[in-house]
Amino acid sequence: MAAMTVAQMIELFLKPGAPVHIESFDGSSYGSDDAPLTLQVKNSRAIYYMVNAPSELGLARAYLQGDIDSPQLVPGNPYALFRELVPLKSYLRTPNPAQLAKALASVASHGFHRPAPPDIEGPSRARRISEGLLPHSKAGDEATVSYHYDQSNEFYSMFLGPSMTYTCAVFDSPLMSLEAAQKNKIDLVLDKLALQPGERLLDIGCGWGSMVIEAAKRGIKALGVTLSEEQVEWAQRWIKDEGLEDLAEVRLMDYRDVPEGDFDGICSIGMMEHVGHKHYPSYFKEIYAKLKPGAKLLNHQITRCNSHQGKKAGQFIDRYIFPDGELSSPAEIEMVIQDTGFEVINQENLRQHYALTLHRWNENLVAHWDDAVKLVGEPKARLWGLYMAGCAFNFEMNNIQVHQFLAIKPNDEGTDTYPLRPWWPNH
């Protein structure tokens, strides 16, 4: 029996008339030449990747290595390709067992291969646990945060821009610059917290220090903590350059190890994705204990749209982006905050703003593509382009959201002493 061509295998998974043209290394092709989308299977390794990991993980491995490509692809910003792939979903079908067996036999006839994953792929969850890196333990958090953030400050600056702010910006209009929109977001957080000069702020997961810097410029005494050595180095230099050493400090420290208490405000911006749903109660109890009575918390995090969606990220995100990352619905998060003893006084969804933020990051990566590839290699540069474009698409499709929760720790006099609108009146 003759082995199947790649095009014949593809026909098993796509109904006739799918709006795609696929060209394969074996000379076979699928679909019409004038289809709106052309994909190229460049070599046999792409097939073996997908046979060994028939999921998003196998597809990602092939894409990152350049084994799957497209003449329409902009690797720093593959968003347009995502849009073209969406119509294919309605053409997908599952082969029957006999067809699948025939396809696998065709692959096996060329020998059994298990190609090594890309060098940039992280270990599986099971392997991390076997090495003692339990999810959301101090050691586990340190390892996973370092994996994501200790890449290269220079690389991050290529797409984040001068603000070095790796969370959702807030745009007054789509024409607003990324830097101005990130300043808007920081001002929004600080205005919601309504801290006065001389009061004390703790920024948990402070990144490269942009929030700490802006708080100090307002006269607020700001302490930031992060588990990334690269971020600490950048932030400490930035603080010195701004001459804010008397008001701003960034430490390499787990938030659980911060010895100070009685803060006037705490913010957690883009940190909760690393905490893990089961650890939310202990996380908010830790924050509650570090705040003065009457002080406020601003918690900003990516969320699921509802509680029926799973908490854990897929294999691609777990291996390549945020190991042990978990997302919950806004209702689940607010319930834990309230159960801790806080009163939630404002909740805001910034979903559309994050989509636009990601588009700007992709545009920056495209503009610096050659330098990015020289610095970190093409697979890693492709990874960040893919990740950011995929996130932008999912925010736009309302598959994920991002919420800010403003909460106050009650005092003996109740919580009616704060301004009714301590942030932008026109926001």
CSV table of C-alpha atoms in Angstrom, one decimal:
chain,number,residue,atom,x,y,z
A,1,MET,CA,0.0,0.0,0.0
A,2,ALA,CA,1.5,3.4,-1.0
A,3,ALA,CA,2.2,5.9,1.7
A,4,MET,CA,-0.1,8.9,1.9
A,5,THR,CA,1.1,12.3,0.8
A,6,VAL,CA,0.9,15.2,3.2
A,7,ALA,CA,-1.9,16.7,1.2
A,8,GLN,CA,-3.9,13.4,1.5
A,9,MET,CA,-3.4,13.5,5.3
A,10,ILE,CA,-4.6,17.0,5.5
A,11,GLU,CA,-7.8,16.1,3.6
A,12,LEU,CA,-8.6,13.7,6.5
A,13,PHE,CA,-8.8,16.7,8.9
A,14,LEU,CA,-10.4,19.4,6.6
A,15,LYS,CA,-13.7,19.3,4.8
A,16,PRO,CA,-13.7,20.0,1.1
A,17,GLY,CA,-13.7,23.7,0.2
A,18,ALA,CA,-11.7,25.0,3.2
A,19,PRO,CA,-10.4,28.5,2.4
A,20,VAL,CA,-6.7,27.6,2.5
A,21,HIS,CA,-4.0,26.5,0.1
A,22,ILE,CA,-1.3,24.2,1.7
A,23,GLU,CA,2.0,23.4,0.0
A,24,SER,CA,4.1,20.5,1.3
A,25,PHE,CA,7.8,19.6,1.1
A,26,ASP,CA,6.8,16.3,-0.6
A,27,GLY,CA,5.4,18.2,-3.6
A,28,SER,CA,1.8,17.6,-2.8
A,29,SER,CA,-0.7,20.4,-2.2
A,30,TYR,CA,-4.2,21.0,-0.8
A,31,GLY,CA,-6.8,23.5,-1.8
A,32,SER,CA,-7.2,26.1,-4.4
A,33,ASP,CA,-4.2,28.3,-5.5
A,34,ASP,CA,-6.4,31.4,-5.1
A,35,ALA,CA,-7.4,30.7,-1.5
A,36,PRO,CA,-7.1,33.7,0.8
A,37,LEU,CA,-4.5,31.9,3.0
A,38,THR,CA,-1.4,29.9,2.0
A,39,LEU,CA,0.5,27.7,4.5
A,40,GLN,CA,3.7,25.8,3.8
A,41,VAL,CA,4.8,22.6,5.5
A,42,LYS,CA,8.5,23.0,5.0
A,43,ASN,CA,9.9,19.6,6.1
A,44,SER,CA,9.1,16.3,7.7
A,45,ARG,CA,10.0,17.5,11.1
A,46,ALA,CA,6.7,19.5,11.1
A,47,ILE,CA,4.8,16.2,10.7
A,48,TYR,CA,6.7,14.4,13.4
A,49,TYR,CA,6.2,17.3,15.8
A,50,MET,CA,2.4,17.1,15.3
A,51,VAL,CA,2.4,13.3,15.5
A,52,ASN,CA,4.3,13.3,18.8
A,53,ALA,CA,2.2,16.1,20.2
A,54,PRO,CA,-1.1,16.3,18.3
A,55,SER,CA,-2.2,19.5,20.0
A,56,GLU,CA,-1.3,23.2,20.1
A,57,LEU,CA,2.1,22.2,21.5
A,58,GLY,CA,3.1,20.2,18.4
A,59,LEU,CA,1.9,23.0,16.1
A,60,ALA,CA,3.8,25.6,18.1
A,61,ARG,CA,7.0,23.6,18.0
A,62,ALA,CA,6.8,23.4,14.2
A,63,TYR,CA,6.0,27.1,13.9
A,64,LEU,CA,8.8,28.3,16.2
A,65,GLN,CA,11.3,26.3,14.3
A,66,GLY,CA,10.1,27.6,10.9
A,67,ASP,CA,8.9,24.2,9.8
A,68,ILE,CA,5.4,25.7,9.2
A,69,ASP,CA,5.4,29.0,7.4
A,70,SER,CA,3.3,31.3,5.2
A,71,PRO,CA,4.2,33.9,2.5
A,72,GLN,CA,1.6,36.1,4.3
A,73,LEU,CA,3.3,35.8,7.7
A,74,VAL,CA,4.8,38.7,9.5
A,75,PRO,CA,6.6,36.8,12.3
A,76,GLY,CA,6.8,39.8,14.6
A,77,ASN,CA,3.0,40.3,14.3
A,78,PRO,CA,1.1,37.3,13.0
A,79,TYR,CA,-2.2,38.7,13.9
A,80,ALA,CA,-3.5,38.9,10.3
A,81,LEU,CA,-2.7,35.2,10.0
A,82,PHE,CA,-4.8,34.5,13.1
A,83,ARG,CA,-7.7,36.3,11.4
A,84,GLU,CA,-7.4,34.2,8.3
A,85,LEU,CA,-7.2,31.0,10.2
A,86,VAL,CA,-10.5,31.6,12.1
A,87,PRO,CA,-12.8,30.5,9.1
A,88,LEU,CA,-11.0,27.2,9.0
A,89,LYS,CA,-12.5,26.1,12.3
A,90,SER,CA,-15.8,25.4,10.7
A,91,TYR,CA,-14.1,23.1,8.2
A,92,LEU,CA,-12.3,20.9,10.8
A,93,ARG,CA,-13.3,17.2,11.0
A,94,THR,CA,-12.1,14.2,12.9
A,95,PRO,CA,-10.9,11.2,10.8
A,96,ASN,CA,-12.4,7.8,11.6
A,97,PRO,CA,-10.1,5.2,13.3
A,98,ALA,CA,-9.2,3.5,10.0
A,99,GLN,CA,-8.2,6.7,8.3
A,100,LEU,CA,-6.2,7.8,11.3
A,101,ALA,CA,-4.4,4.4,11.4
A,102,LYS,CA,-3.6,4.7,7.7
A,103,ALA,CA,-2.1,8.2,8.1
A,104,LEU,CA,0.0,7.1,11.1
A,105,ALA,CA,1.2,4.0,9.2
A,106,SER,CA,2.3,6.3,6.4
A,107,VAL,CA,4.3,8.4,8.7
A,108,ALA,CA,5.8,5.3,10.4
A,109,SER,CA,6.8,3.9,7.0
A,110,HIS,CA,9.5,6.7,6.9
A,111,GLY,CA,10.8,5.6,10.3
A,112,PHE,CA,9.9,6.6,13.9
A,113,HIS,CA,11.3,10.0,15.0
A,114,ARG,CA,10.9,12.1,18.1
A,115,PRO,CA,12.5,15.4,17.2
A,116,ALA,CA,13.9,17.5,20.0
A,117,PRO,CA,11.7,20.4,21.0
A,118,PRO,CA,13.0,23.9,20.4
A,119,ASP,CA,15.8,24.9,22.8
A,120,ILE,CA,13.5,27.7,24.3
A,121,GLU,CA,10.8,25.2,25.5
A,122,GLY,CA,10.6,24.9,29.2
A,123,PRO,CA,10.1,21.7,31.2
A,124,SER,CA,6.6,20.1,31.6
A,125,ARG,CA,4.6,20.7,34.8
A,126,ALA,CA,5.3,17.0,35.8
A,127,ARG,CA,9.0,17.5,35.4
A,128,ARG,CA,9.0,20.7,37.4
A,129,ILE,CA,7.2,19.0,40.2
A,130,SER,CA,9.7,16.1,40.1
A,131,GLU,CA,12.5,18.6,40.6
A,132,GLY,CA,10.8,20.0,43.6
A,133,LEU,CA,9.4,23.1,42.0
A,134,LEU,CA,5.8,22.8,43.3
A,135,PRO,CA,3.3,25.1,41.6
A,136,HIS,CA,3.0,28.4,43.5
A,137,SER,CA,5.5,27.5,46.2
A,138,LYS,CA,8.2,30.1,46.8
A,139,ALA,CA,10.8,28.0,44.9
A,140,GLY,CA,8.3,27.3,42.1
A,141,ASP,CA,7.3,31.0,41.8
A,142,GLU,CA,10.9,32.1,41.7
A,143,ALA,CA,11.8,29.6,39.0
A,144,THR,CA,8.7,30.4,36.8
A,145,VAL,CA,9.0,34.2,37.2
A,146,SER,CA,12.7,34.0,36.3
A,147,TYR,CA,11.9,31.8,33.3
A,148,HIS,CA,9.6,34.5,31.9
A,149,TYR,CA,11.2,37.8,32.9
A,150,ASP,CA,14.9,37.1,33.1
A,151,GLN,CA,15.2,37.0,29.3
A,152,SER,CA,16.9,40.3,28.4
A,153,ASN,CA,16.0,43.8,29.4
A,154,GLU,CA,17.2,44.9,26.0
A,155,PHE,CA,14.8,42.5,24.3
A,156,TYR,CA,11.8,43.6,26.4
A,157,SER,CA,12.6,47.2,25.7
A,158,MET,CA,12.3,46.6,22.0
A,159,PHE,CA,8.6,46.0,22.2
A,160,LEU,CA,7.5,47.5,25.6
A,161,GLY,CA,9.1,50.9,24.7
A,162,PRO,CA,10.5,53.5,27.1
A,163,SER,CA,7.9,53.0,29.8
A,164,MET,CA,9.0,49.3,30.3
A,165,THR,CA,5.5,48.6,31.5
A,166,TYR,CA,4.4,45.0,30.8
A,167,THR,CA,0.7,45.3,31.6
A,168,CYS,CA,-2.4,46.8,30.0
A,169,ALA,CA,-2.3,50.5,29.0
A,170,VAL,CA,-5.3,52.8,29.1
A,171,PHE,CA,-6.1,54.6,25.9
A,172,ASP,CA,-8.1,57.8,25.6
A,173,SER,CA,-8.4,57.0,21.9
A,174,PRO,CA,-6.8,54.4,19.5
A,175,LEU,CA,-4.5,57.2,18.2
A,176,MET,CA,-2.9,57.8,21.6
A,177,SER,CA,0.7,56.8,21.9
A,178,LEU,CA,1.6,53.7,23.9
A,179,GLU,CA,3.8,55.7,26.3
A,180,ALA,CA,1.0,58.2,27.0
A,181,ALA,CA,-1.5,55.3,27.5
A,182,GLN,CA,0.8,53.5,29.9
A,183,LYS,CA,1.2,56.8,31.9
A,184,ASN,CA,-2.6,56.9,31.9
A,185,LYS,CA,-2.8,53.5,33.4
A,186,ILE,CA,-0.3,54.2,36.1
A,187,ASP,CA,-2.1,57.5,36.9
A,188,LEU,CA,-5.4,55.6,37.0
A,189,VAL,CA,-4.1,53.2,39.6
A,190,LEU,CA,-2.5,55.9,41.7
A,191,ASP,CA,-5.6,58.1,41.5
A,192,LYS,CA,-7.8,55.2,42.6
A,193,LEU,CA,-5.6,54.5,45.6
A,194,ALA,CA,-5.7,58.3,46.3
A,195,LEU,CA,-2.4,58.2,48.2
A,196,GLN,CA,-1.0,61.5,49.5
A,197,PRO,CA,2.7,62.7,49.7
A,198,GLY,CA,4.5,60.9,52.5
A,199,GLU,CA,2.1,57.9,52.5
A,200,ARG,CA,3.5,54.4,51.8
A,201,LEU,CA,2.8,52.1,48.8
A,202,LEU,CA,3.8,48.5,48.3
A,203,ASP,CA,3.9,47.4,44.6
A,204,ILE,CA,3.7,43.5,44.5
A,205,GLY,CA,5.3,42.2,41.3
A,206,CYS,CA,6.6,45.7,40.4
A,207,GLY,CA,8.2,44.8,37.1
A,208,TRP,CA,10.9,47.2,35.9
A,209,GLY,CA,9.6,49.9,38.3
A,210,SER,CA,7.4,52.2,36.4
A,211,MET,CA,4.7,52.3,39.0
A,212,VAL,CA,7.2,52.9,41.8
A,213,ILE,CA,8.9,55.7,39.8
A,214,GLU,CA,5.6,57.5,39.2
A,215,ALA,CA,4.4,57.1,42.8
A,216,ALA,CA,7.7,58.6,44.0
A,217,LYS,CA,7.3,61.5,41.7
A,218,ARG,CA,4.0,62.2,43.6
A,219,GLY,CA,5.9,62.2,46.9
A,220,ILE,CA,4.7,58.8,47.8
A,221,LYS,CA,7.1,56.4,49.6
A,222,ALA,CA,7.1,53.4,47.2
A,223,LEU,CA,8.5,49.9,47.7
A,224,GLY,CA,8.4,47.4,44.8
A,225,VAL,CA,9.2,43.7,45.0
A,226,THR,CA,9.9,41.3,42.2
A,227,LEU,CA,11.5,37.8,41.8
A,228,SER,CA,13.3,38.9,38.6
A,229,GLU,CA,17.0,39.9,39.0
A,230,GLU,CA,16.9,41.5,35.6
A,231,GLN,CA,14.0,43.7,36.6
A,232,VAL,CA,15.6,44.7,39.9
A,233,GLU,CA,18.8,45.7,38.1
A,234,TRP,CA,16.8,47.9,35.7
A,235,ALA,CA,14.6,49.4,38.3
A,236,GLN,CA,17.4,50.3,40.7
A,237,ARG,CA,19.3,52.1,38.0
A,238,TRP,CA,16.2,53.9,36.9
A,239,ILE,CA,15.5,55.1,40.4
A,240,LYS,CA,19.0,56.4,40.7
A,241,ASP,CA,18.9,58.2,37.3
A,242,GLU,CA,15.7,59.9,38.4
A,243,GLY,CA,17.2,60.9,41.8
A,244,LEU,CA,14.4,59.2,43.7
A,245,GLU,CA,16.4,57.1,46.1
A,246,ASP,CA,14.8,58.8,49.2
A,247,LEU,CA,11.3,57.8,48.1
A,248,ALA,CA,11.6,54.7,45.8
A,249,GLU,CA,13.0,51.2,46.4
A,250,VAL,CA,12.9,47.9,44.5
A,251,ARG,CA,13.9,44.7,46.1
A,252,LEU,CA,14.5,41.1,44.9
A,253,MET,CA,12.0,39.6,47.3
A,254,ASP,CA,8.9,37.4,47.5
A,255,TYR,CA,5.9,39.5,48.6
A,256,ARG,CA,5.4,37.0,51.5
A,257,ASP,CA,8.8,38.0,52.9
A,258,VAL,CA,8.3,41.8,53.0
A,259,PRO,CA,8.8,42.6,56.7
A,260,GLU,CA,7.1,46.0,56.7
A,261,GLY,CA,3.4,46.5,57.3
A,262,ASP,CA,0.9,49.3,57.8
A,263,PHE,CA,1.0,50.4,54.2
A,264,ASP,CA,-1.4,53.1,53.1
A,265,GLY,CA,-1.9,51.3,49.8
A,266,ILE,CA,-0.9,48.2,47.9
A,267,CYS,CA,-1.1,47.5,44.2
A,268,SER,CA,-0.7,44.2,42.4
A,269,ILE,CA,-0.6,44.8,38.6
A,270,GLY,CA,-0.4,41.7,36.4
A,271,MET,CA,0.9,39.6,39.3
A,272,MET,CA,-2.2,37.4,40.2
A,273,GLU,CA,-1.8,35.3,37.0
A,274,HIS,CA,1.2,33.7,38.8
A,275,VAL,CA,-0.5,33.1,42.2
A,276,GLY,CA,-2.8,30.2,41.4
A,277,HIS,CA,-6.5,30.0,42.1
A,278,LYS,CA,-6.2,27.9,45.3
A,279,HIS,CA,-3.8,30.4,46.7
A,280,TYR,CA,-6.0,33.4,46.3
A,281,PRO,CA,-7.3,33.3,49.9
A,282,SER,CA,-3.7,33.3,51.4
A,283,TYR,CA,-2.6,35.9,48.9
A,284,PHE,CA,-5.3,38.4,49.9
A,285,LYS,CA,-4.9,37.6,53.6
A,286,GLU,CA,-1.2,38.5,53.3
A,287,ILE,CA,-2.2,41.8,51.6
A,288,TYR,CA,-4.9,42.5,54.2
A,289,ALA,CA,-2.5,42.1,57.0
A,290,LYS,CA,0.0,44.5,55.5
A,291,LEU,CA,-2.5,47.3,55.1
A,292,LYS,CA,-3.5,49.9,57.6
A,293,PRO,CA,-7.3,50.0,58.5
A,294,GLY,CA,-8.9,52.3,56.0
A,295,ALA,CA,-6.1,51.6,53.4
A,296,LYS,CA,-6.8,50.4,49.8
A,297,LEU,CA,-5.8,47.6,47.5
A,298,LEU,CA,-5.7,47.9,43.7
A,299,ASN,CA,-5.6,44.4,42.1
A,300,HIS,CA,-5.2,44.3,38.3
A,301,GLN,CA,-5.2,40.9,36.5
A,302,ILE,CA,-6.1,39.0,33.4
A,303,THR,CA,-9.3,37.0,33.9
A,304,ARG,CA,-11.5,34.3,32.4
A,305,CYS,CA,-14.9,35.5,31.1
A,306,ASN,CA,-16.8,33.1,33.4
A,307,SER,CA,-16.2,30.4,36.1
A,308,HIS,CA,-17.0,27.5,33.7
A,309,GLN,CA,-13.7,27.9,31.9
A,310,GLY,CA,-10.7,26.0,33.1
A,311,LYS,CA,-8.2,27.7,35.4
A,312,LYS,CA,-4.9,26.4,33.9
A,313,ALA,CA,-3.4,27.6,30.7
A,314,GLY,CA,-2.8,25.2,27.8
A,315,GLN,CA,0.4,23.4,27.1
A,316,PHE,CA,1.8,26.1,24.9
A,317,ILE,CA,1.5,28.8,27.5
A,318,ASP,CA,2.7,26.5,30.3
A,319,ARG,CA,5.9,25.4,28.4
A,320,TYR,CA,6.8,28.7,26.7
A,321,ILE,CA,5.3,31.7,28.5
A,322,PHE,CA,3.8,31.4,32.0
A,323,PRO,CA,4.6,28.1,33.7
A,324,ASP,CA,1.9,27.3,36.3
A,325,GLY,CA,-0.1,30.3,35.1
A,326,GLU,CA,-3.8,30.3,36.1
A,327,LEU,CA,-6.8,32.6,35.4
A,328,SER,CA,-10.1,32.9,37.1
A,329,SER,CA,-13.3,34.8,36.5
A,330,PRO,CA,-13.9,38.3,37.9
A,331,ALA,CA,-16.7,37.0,40.1
A,332,GLU,CA,-14.5,34.3,41.7
A,333,ILE,CA,-11.8,36.9,42.4
A,334,GLU,CA,-14.2,39.4,43.9
A,335,MET,CA,-15.7,36.8,46.1
A,336,VAL,CA,-12.3,35.9,47.6
A,337,ILE,CA,-11.4,39.6,48.1
A,338,GLN,CA,-14.7,40.2,49.9
A,339,ASP,CA,-14.4,37.0,52.0
A,340,THR,CA,-11.0,38.2,53.1
A,341,GLY,CA,-12.6,41.2,54.8
A,342,PHE,CA,-12.2,43.8,52.1
A,343,GLU,CA,-15.0,45.9,50.7
A,344,VAL,CA,-14.7,46.0,46.9
A,345,ILE,CA,-15.7,49.6,45.9
A,346,ASN,CA,-14.9,49.5,42.2
A,347,GLN,CA,-14.4,46.9,39.5
A,348,GLU,CA,-13.5,47.8,35.9
A,349,ASN,CA,-12.9,45.7,32.8
A,350,LEU,CA,-10.1,47.0,30.5
A,351,ARG,CA,-10.4,44.2,27.9
A,352,GLN,CA,-10.4,46.4,24.8
A,353,HIS,CA,-7.4,48.5,26.1
A,354,TYR,CA,-5.3,45.3,26.5
A,355,ALA,CA,-6.0,44.3,22.9
A,356,LEU,CA,-4.8,47.7,21.7
A,357,THR,CA,-1.8,47.5,24.0
A,358,LEU,CA,-0.7,44.2,22.5
A,359,HIS,CA,-1.1,45.5,19.0
A,360,ARG,CA,1.3,48.3,19.8
A,361,TRP,CA,3.8,45.8,21.3
A,362,ASN,CA,3.6,43.7,18.1
A,363,GLU,CA,4.2,46.8,16.0
A,364,ASN,CA,7.2,47.6,18.1
A,365,LEU,CA,8.6,44.1,17.7
A,366,VAL,CA,8.2,44.3,13.9
A,367,ALA,CA,10.0,47.6,13.9
A,368,HIS,CA,12.9,46.0,15.8
A,369,TRP,CA,12.7,42.6,14.3
A,370,ASP,CA,16.2,42.2,12.9
A,371,ASP,CA,17.8,43.4,16.2
A,372,ALA,CA,15.5,41.1,18.2
A,373,VAL,CA,16.5,38.1,16.1
A,374,LYS,CA,20.2,38.9,16.5
A,375,LEU,CA,19.7,39.3,20.3
A,376,VAL,CA,17.6,36.3,21.2
A,377,GLY,CA,17.4,34.1,18.1
A,378,GLU,CA,14.5,33.7,15.6
A,379,PRO,CA,12.6,31.0,17.6
A,380,LYS,CA,12.3,33.3,20.7
A,381,ALA,CA,11.5,36.3,18.6
A,382,ARG,CA,8.8,34.3,16.8
A,383,LEU,CA,7.5,33.1,20.2
A,384,TRP,CA,6.8,36.6,21.5
A,385,GLY,CA,5.3,37.7,18.2
A,386,LEU,CA,3.0,34.7,18.3
A,387,TYR,CA,2.1,35.1,22.0
A,388,MET,CA,1.3,38.8,21.8
A,389,ALA,CA,-0.8,38.5,18.6
A,390,GLY,CA,-2.6,35.5,20.0
A,391,CYS,CA,-3.4,37.4,23.2
A,392,ALA,CA,-4.6,40.4,21.2
A,393,PHE,CA,-7.0,38.2,19.2
A,394,ASN,CA,-8.3,36.5,22.4
A,395,PHE,CA,-9.0,39.8,24.1
A,396,GLU,CA,-10.8,41.1,21.0
A,397,MET,CA,-12.9,37.9,20.9
A,398,ASN,CA,-13.7,38.3,24.6
A,399,ASN,CA,-12.2,34.9,25.4
A,400,ILE,CA,-10.2,36.6,28.1
A,401,GLN,CA,-10.5,39.9,29.9
A,402,VAL,CA,-8.5,42.1,32.3
A,403,HIS,CA,-10.1,43.6,35.5
A,404,GLN,CA,-9.1,46.1,38.1
A,405,PHE,CA,-10.6,45.7,41.6
A,406,LEU,CA,-10.3,48.5,44.1
A,407,ALA,CA,-10.9,47.4,47.6
A,408,ILE,CA,-10.7,49.0,51.0
A,409,LYS,CA,-9.8,47.5,54.4
A,410,PRO,CA,-12.5,48.6,56.8
A,411,ASN,CA,-11.6,50.6,60.0
A,412,ASP,CA,-13.5,51.0,63.2
A,413,GLU,CA,-15.4,54.0,61.8
A,414,GLY,CA,-16.5,52.1,58.7
A,415,THR,CA,-15.4,52.8,55.2
A,416,ASP,CA,-17.3,56.0,54.4
A,417,THR,CA,-14.4,58.3,54.8
A,418,TYR,CA,-12.9,57.8,51.3
A,419,PRO,CA,-13.8,60.1,48.4
A,420,LEU,CA,-16.7,58.8,46.3
A,421,ARG,CA,-14.7,59.2,43.1
A,422,PRO,CA,-11.0,59.3,44.0
A,423,TRP,CA,-9.9,58.8,40.3
A,424,TRP,CA,-10.5,60.4,36.9
A,425,PRO,CA,-13.9,62.1,36.7
A,426,ASN,CA,-14.0,61.7,32.9
A,427,HIS,CA,-12.7,58.1,32.7
